[in-house]
C-alpha positions as CSV (number, residue, x, y, z in Angstrom):
1,X,34.0,154.7,-19.7
2,X,33.8,151.7,-22.1
3,X,34.0,151.6,-25.5
4,X,30.8,152.1,-27.2
5,X,32.6,151.2,-30.8
6,X,33.8,149.0,-29.5
7,X,31.6,146.9,-27.5
8,X,28.8,146.9,-30.0
9,X,31.8,145.7,-32.8
10,X,32.8,143.0,-30.5
11,X,29.5,141.7,-29.8
12,X,29.3,142.2,-25.5
13,X,25.9,143.9,-26.2
14,X,24.1,141.5,-28.5
15,X,24.0,138.9,-26.0
16,X,23.9,138.6,-21.8
17,X,23.6,136.3,-18.5
18,X,19.1,137.7,-18.6
19,X,17.5,139.6,-16.4
20,X,19.1,142.3,-18.5
21,X,19.4,145.2,-16.9
22,X,19.5,148.6,-20.3
23,X,18.7,152.9,-19.3
24,X,19.0,155.4,-21.8
25,X,18.8,159.3,-20.1
26,X,19.7,163.0,-21.6
27,X,22.4,164.1,-19.8
28,X,24.1,167.8,-19.4
29,X,26.8,169.7,-19.8
30,X,26.7,171.9,-17.7
31,X,25.9,173.6,-14.8
32,X,23.5,174.4,-13.5
33,X,21.2,171.8,-15.7
34,X,23.4,169.1,-15.1
35,X,22.4,168.9,-11.3
36,X,19.1,167.5,-12.3
37,X,21.1,164.6,-13.6
38,X,21.6,162.1,-11.0
39,X,18.0,162.6,-9.4
40,X,17.1,161.4,-12.7
41,X,19.1,158.9,-12.7
42,X,18.5,157.3,-9.2
43,X,15.0,157.4,-10.8
44,X,15.5,155.2,-13.4
45,X,17.2,153.0,-11.2
46,X,14.0,152.4,-9.1
47,X,12.0,151.9,-12.4
48,X,14.9,149.1,-13.0
49,X,13.7,148.0,-9.3
50,X,10.2,148.0,-9.8
51,X,10.5,146.0,-12.9
52,X,12.7,143.4,-11.6
53,X,10.4,142.8,-7.8
54,X,7.9,141.3,-10.1
55,X,9.8,138.6,-10.9
56,X,13.1,138.0,-9.5
57,X,13.7,138.5,-5.3
58,X,15.0,141.3,-3.8
59,X,18.5,139.4,-3.1
60,X,18.5,138.7,-6.7
61,X,18.7,142.1,-7.0
62,X,20.4,143.7,-5.0
63,X,23.9,142.7,-6.4
64,X,22.6,143.5,-9.8
65,X,21.3,146.6,-9.1
66,X,25.1,147.3,-7.0
67,X,27.1,148.5,-9.6
68,X,23.9,151.1,-10.7
69,X,23.3,152.8,-6.8
70,X,27.0,153.0,-7.3
71,X,27.3,155.2,-10.4
72,X,24.5,157.2,-8.8
73,X,26.9,159.1,-5.9
74,X,29.8,159.2,-8.5
75,X,30.1,163.0,-8.3
76,X,33.0,163.3,-10.4
77,X,30.8,161.5,-13.0
78,X,27.8,163.9,-12.6
79,X,30.1,166.4,-13.2
80,X,31.6,165.0,-16.5
81,X,28.4,164.0,-18.9
82,X,28.3,164.8,-22.3
83,X,24.5,164.8,-24.1
84,X,23.0,161.7,-23.6
85,X,23.6,158.1,-21.2
86,X,23.6,154.2,-21.8
87,X,24.1,151.7,-19.2
88,X,24.3,148.0,-18.9
89,X,24.2,145.7,-16.7
90,X,24.1,142.4,-16.3
91,X,25.1,139.0,-14.1
92,X,28.7,139.6,-14.8
93,X,28.9,142.2,-16.6
94,X,28.1,146.2,-16.0
95,X,28.8,148.6,-19.1
96,X,28.8,152.5,-19.6
97,X,28.9,154.7,-22.2
98,X,28.6,158.6,-22.9
99,X,26.6,159.9,-25.4
100,X,27.6,163.0,-28.3
101,X,23.7,162.8,-29.3
102,X,20.7,163.1,-26.7
103,X,18.4,160.0,-25.7
104,X,14.8,160.1,-24.7
105,X,14.8,158.2,-20.9
106,X,14.1,154.6,-21.3
107,X,14.3,151.7,-18.6
108,X,14.0,147.6,-20.2
109,X,14.1,144.8,-18.7
110,X,14.6,141.9,-20.5
111,X,16.2,139.0,-21.6
112,X,18.6,140.4,-23.8
113,X,20.3,144.5,-23.7
114,X,18.1,147.4,-25.4
115,X,20.7,148.9,-28.2
116,X,18.4,150.0,-30.5
117,X,18.9,153.4,-29.6
118,X,22.6,153.4,-30.2
119,X,22.7,152.2,-33.4
120,X,20.8,156.0,-35.2
121,X,24.1,157.0,-33.4
122,X,27.3,154.6,-34.1
123,X,25.9,154.0,-38.2
124,X,25.1,158.2,-38.4
125,X,27.0,159.4,-41.3
126,X,28.6,162.5,-39.2
127,X,30.8,160.7,-37.0
128,X,35.2,160.8,-36.6
129,X,38.1,160.5,-34.5
130,X,41.1,163.0,-34.6
131,X,44.9,161.9,-33.2
132,X,46.3,164.4,-32.0
133,X,50.0,163.9,-32.8
134,X,53.5,164.7,-30.8
135,X,56.5,163.8,-30.8
136,X,56.6,162.8,-26.8
137,X,52.4,161.7,-26.4
138,X,49.2,161.7,-28.7
139,X,45.5,162.6,-27.6
140,X,41.4,161.5,-29.3
141,X,39.3,162.8,-29.8
142,X,35.5,161.8,-31.3
143,X,33.6,163.8,-32.9
144,X,30.2,164.5,-35.7
145,X,29.4,168.2,-37.6
146,X,27.9,169.8,-34.3
147,X,30.5,168.4,-31.1
148,X,33.9,166.8,-30.4
149,X,35.5,165.9,-27.4
150,X,38.2,165.0,-26.2
151,X,38.9,160.8,-25.2
152,X,40.2,157.8,-23.6
153,X,42.7,156.5,-25.1
154,X,42.0,152.5,-24.6
155,X,43.7,150.5,-22.4
156,X,46.7,149.0,-24.2
157,X,46.8,152.5,-26.0
158,X,50.0,154.1,-25.2
159,X,50.2,158.1,-24.5
160,X,53.6,159.0,-24.2
161,X,57.0,158.0,-25.6
162,X,58.0,157.0,-23.0
163,X,55.3,154.4,-22.5
164,X,55.1,153.1,-26.1
165,X,59.2,152.2,-26.1
166,X,59.7,152.5,-22.3
167,X,63.4,151.6,-21.7
168,X,64.1,152.0,-25.2
169,X,64.1,155.1,-25.3
170,X,67.6,156.3,-26.4
171,X,69.5,158.4,-24.2
172,X,71.8,161.1,-24.8
173,X,75.5,160.0,-24.2
174,X,77.1,162.1,-22.3
175,X,80.8,163.0,-21.3
176,X,82.5,164.9,-18.5
177,X,85.0,167.2,-18.7
178,X,86.9,170.3,-18.0
179,X,87.9,173.1,-20.3
180,X,89.6,176.3,-19.0
181,X,91.3,175.0,-15.8
182,X,91.1,172.6,-13.1
183,X,91.0,173.6,-9.4
184,X,88.7,176.3,-7.1
185,X,86.4,178.5,-9.8
186,X,85.3,176.0,-12.5
187,X,82.8,173.6,-13.4
188,X,82.9,170.7,-15.6
189,X,81.3,170.9,-18.6
190,X,78.4,168.7,-19.8
191,X,79.0,167.7,-23.5
192,X,76.3,164.8,-25.5
193,X,78.3,162.8,-27.9
194,X,77.2,160.5,-30.5
195,X,74.7,161.9,-33.4
196,X,71.8,162.1,-30.4
197,X,69.4,164.0,-33.3
198,X,69.7,160.7,-36.1
199,X,68.4,159.0,-32.6
200,X,65.7,161.3,-32.3
201,X,63.8,160.3,-35.3
202,X,64.8,157.2,-34.9
203,X,62.3,157.0,-31.6
204,X,60.2,159.1,-33.2
205,X,58.7,157.5,-36.2
206,X,59.0,154.1,-33.6
207,X,56.9,155.6,-31.0
208,X,53.9,157.3,-34.4
209,X,54.3,153.3,-35.6
210,X,53.9,152.2,-32.1
211,X,50.8,154.4,-31.9
212,X,49.0,153.9,-35.3
213,X,49.0,149.8,-34.2
214,X,47.2,150.4,-31.6
215,X,45.2,152.8,-32.9
216,X,43.9,151.2,-35.8
217,X,43.0,147.9,-33.4
218,X,42.0,149.6,-30.5
219,X,39.6,152.7,-32.5
220,X,39.7,152.7,-36.1
221,X,38.9,149.4,-36.6
222,X,36.0,149.1,-34.2
223,X,33.9,152.0,-35.2
224,X,34.9,152.7,-38.8
225,X,35.7,156.3,-38.6
226,X,37.9,158.5,-40.6
227,X,41.1,159.2,-38.6
228,X,42.4,163.2,-39.0
229,X,46.0,163.9,-37.3
230,X,46.3,167.4,-35.7
231,X,50.1,167.2,-35.8
232,X,53.2,170.1,-36.6
233,X,53.6,169.6,-40.4
234,X,57.0,168.2,-40.2
235,X,54.7,165.3,-38.6
236,X,52.6,165.1,-41.2
237,X,55.0,163.1,-43.4
238,X,56.6,160.6,-41.2
239,X,53.0,159.6,-39.3
240,X,51.1,158.9,-43.5
241,X,54.3,156.8,-44.1
242,X,54.2,154.6,-41.6
243,X,50.9,154.1,-40.9
244,X,49.2,151.4,-42.0
245,X,46.0,152.5,-41.3
246,X,43.6,152.3,-44.3
247,X,40.4,155.4,-42.3
248,X,43.6,157.3,-41.8
249,X,42.4,160.7,-43.8
250,X,44.8,162.2,-46.4
251,X,44.2,166.1,-45.3
252,X,45.4,166.5,-41.8
253,X,45.0,169.6,-39.1
254,X,48.4,171.0,-39.4
255,X,48.2,172.0,-35.7
256,X,48.5,170.2,-32.1
257,X,45.7,170.5,-30.3
258,X,47.1,172.6,-27.3
259,X,48.3,174.8,-29.4
260,X,44.3,176.3,-30.8
261,X,42.3,178.2,-28.0
262,X,40.0,175.7,-28.0
263,X,37.8,171.9,-28.5
264,X,35.8,173.6,-30.6
265,X,38.4,175.8,-33.0
266,X,40.0,171.9,-32.9
267,X,36.1,170.8,-34.3
268,X,35.9,173.3,-36.8
269,X,38.8,172.8,-38.2
270,X,37.7,168.8,-38.5
271,X,34.9,169.8,-39.7
272,X,35.6,172.1,-42.7
273,X,37.8,168.4,-43.5
274,X,35.1,165.8,-43.4
275,X,32.2,167.8,-44.7
276,X,33.3,167.4,-48.6
277,X,33.3,164.1,-47.4
278,X,31.0,163.6,-46.5
279,X,28.0,164.9,-48.6
280,X,30.4,163.3,-51.1
281,X,30.0,159.7,-49.1
282,X,25.6,160.8,-49.0
283,X,25.5,161.7,-52.7
284,X,27.5,158.5,-54.2
285,X,24.6,156.1,-51.8
286,X,21.9,158.0,-53.5
287,X,23.5,158.0,-56.8
288,X,24.0,154.1,-56.2
289,X,20.6,153.4,-55.1
290,X,19.4,155.8,-58.0
291,X,20.9,153.5,-60.1
292,X,20.4,150.0,-58.7
293,X,17.1,151.2,-58.3
294,X,16.3,151.5,-61.8
295,X,17.2,148.4,-62.6
296,X,15.6,146.5,-60.0
297,X,18.3,146.0,-57.3
298,X,16.9,148.9,-55.4
299,X,13.4,149.6,-53.6
300,X,11.8,151.9,-51.2
301,X,9.3,149.9,-50.4
302,X,9.2,149.6,-46.7
303,X,6.9,146.0,-47.0
304,X,9.4,144.4,-50.1
305,X,12.7,146.6,-48.2
306,X,11.0,144.1,-44.6
307,X,11.3,141.1,-46.4
308,X,14.8,141.0,-48.5
309,X,16.1,142.6,-44.8
310,X,14.8,139.8,-43.6
311,X,16.7,137.1,-46.3
312,X,19.6,138.7,-45.8
313,X,19.9,140.7,-49.7
314,X,20.5,143.9,-48.7
315,X,23.5,145.1,-48.8
316,X,23.3,149.1,-47.7
317,X,20.7,150.3,-46.0
318,X,20.1,153.9,-45.5
319,X,17.7,154.6,-43.1
320,X,16.2,159.1,-42.5
321,X,17.3,160.1,-39.3
322,X,14.9,161.0,-37.1
323,X,12.1,158.8,-38.4
324,X,9.9,157.0,-37.2
325,X,7.4,154.1,-38.4
326,X,5.4,152.5,-35.7
327,X,5.3,148.4,-35.8
328,X,6.3,144.4,-36.4
329,X,8.3,143.0,-38.3
330,X,7.7,139.0,-38.8
331,X,10.5,137.6,-38.1
332,X,9.6,134.4,-40.9
333,X,7.6,136.3,-43.5
334,X,8.8,139.8,-42.6
335,X,5.2,141.1,-43.2
336,X,4.7,144.3,-41.6
337,X,2.0,145.5,-39.2
338,X,2.0,148.1,-38.6
339,X,0.4,150.1,-34.8
340,X,1.2,152.7,-31.9
341,X,4.5,153.5,-30.1
342,X,2.4,153.6,-26.9
343,X,2.0,150.2,-26.9
344,X,5.0,148.3,-24.8
345,X,5.5,145.7,-26.9
346,X,5.8,147.6,-30.9
347,X,9.1,148.8,-32.0
348,X,10.8,150.9,-34.5
349,X,10.0,149.1,-37.4
350,X,13.3,150.9,-39.0
351,X,15.5,150.6,-36.0
352,X,15.0,147.0,-36.8
353,X,15.4,147.1,-39.8
354,X,18.8,148.5,-39.6
355,X,19.6,145.9,-36.5
356,X,18.8,143.3,-38.8
357,X,20.7,144.5,-41.5
358,X,24.2,144.4,-40.2
359,X,23.4,140.7,-38.0
360,X,23.0,140.3,-42.1
361,X,26.3,141.6,-43.5
362,X,24.3,145.0,-44.9
363,X,26.0,148.3,-43.9
364,X,23.5,150.8,-42.7
365,X,24.4,154.4,-42.7
366,X,22.2,157.3,-41.2
367,X,20.9,160.5,-43.4
368,X,20.1,163.2,-42.8
369,X,15.8,163.5,-44.0
370,X,17.2,166.2,-46.7
371,X,20.2,164.2,-48.4
372,X,17.9,161.0,-48.5
373,X,16.7,160.1,-52.1
374,X,13.4,159.3,-50.9
375,X,10.8,159.5,-49.5
376,X,9.4,157.0,-47.4
377,X,12.4,157.2,-44.7
378,X,13.7,154.1,-45.8
379,X,15.7,153.3,-49.1
380,X,17.7,149.4,-49.4
381,X,20.8,148.7,-51.9
382,X,20.1,144.9,-52.6
383,X,22.6,142.2,-52.7
384,X,21.0,140.6,-55.6
């Protein structure tokens, strides 16, 4: 699996060598519902092929569709799906991302990848990571208020102390001696020397430092998500002491994940820690918008926000979750033209504004409708 957060942060989905193939599909976690998923995927791949045939030769289409067709018959993959699927293919790349939220079925062949559905997932305010940490190994999880899943650590992140330290792991110094006589009936006894416990503590600290650096570089920094530590209480202080991860939350879960009865129990503990921060963050944004709006530095008028977004004036943009406003935005003037989503050339204006605000260096937050400070589906805080 590819890392959606890292691919998005690194800009790998911004450009490609056309034709760029995009496929979205809702999927299912459990049997028997998941039995239909590969069939539906195959139908979507056929839709991609039909679209390609309108412009490209079969000899060009074959290599493009080959990884899609291989995925269609990968039984191991289809037995471990989540709630949605995003697949991106081009001449020089193929990326597969399992999603923790459902997406509508969609296939697009264009000069760029279609990434708007990802924005609402990536910018939602309730997402977080969990680092399960022991002296000898780690586990990583990604979740939101409703679901939590274990994820594969990014390439280069050591899973165990042995992977992190290699041959530098301190081995106990042992000597062999005989006590109580020699000869038949007497076995040599092994005794450790050299202060093993301090050496273990040194190895643990070095392991924690390596994990902290790797998780920060490969997960926290690309995603910007809060990181919750799940470890035995005796490991909390040391990890917080050596950590340089600004996304690490002060509160921790006082047990290693394997010692819990289920991932669901881990999610419940994590959300108990996350929810106050989540609500406080939304409350702060609402208050910030109110203050900005009273000073003429905020707006909830779609037309005015569109013009400000195109002009790079938006510092923070709050978008109502699940809200759609179909239409077009003039990329030069910012003028808005409302329309119907049934037109294939019509997009969701809110998603378009969010994507543009991000490219202009703004911050985008997808907010539940009950927490939005406006009724228009959008709230902007301006830089000036």
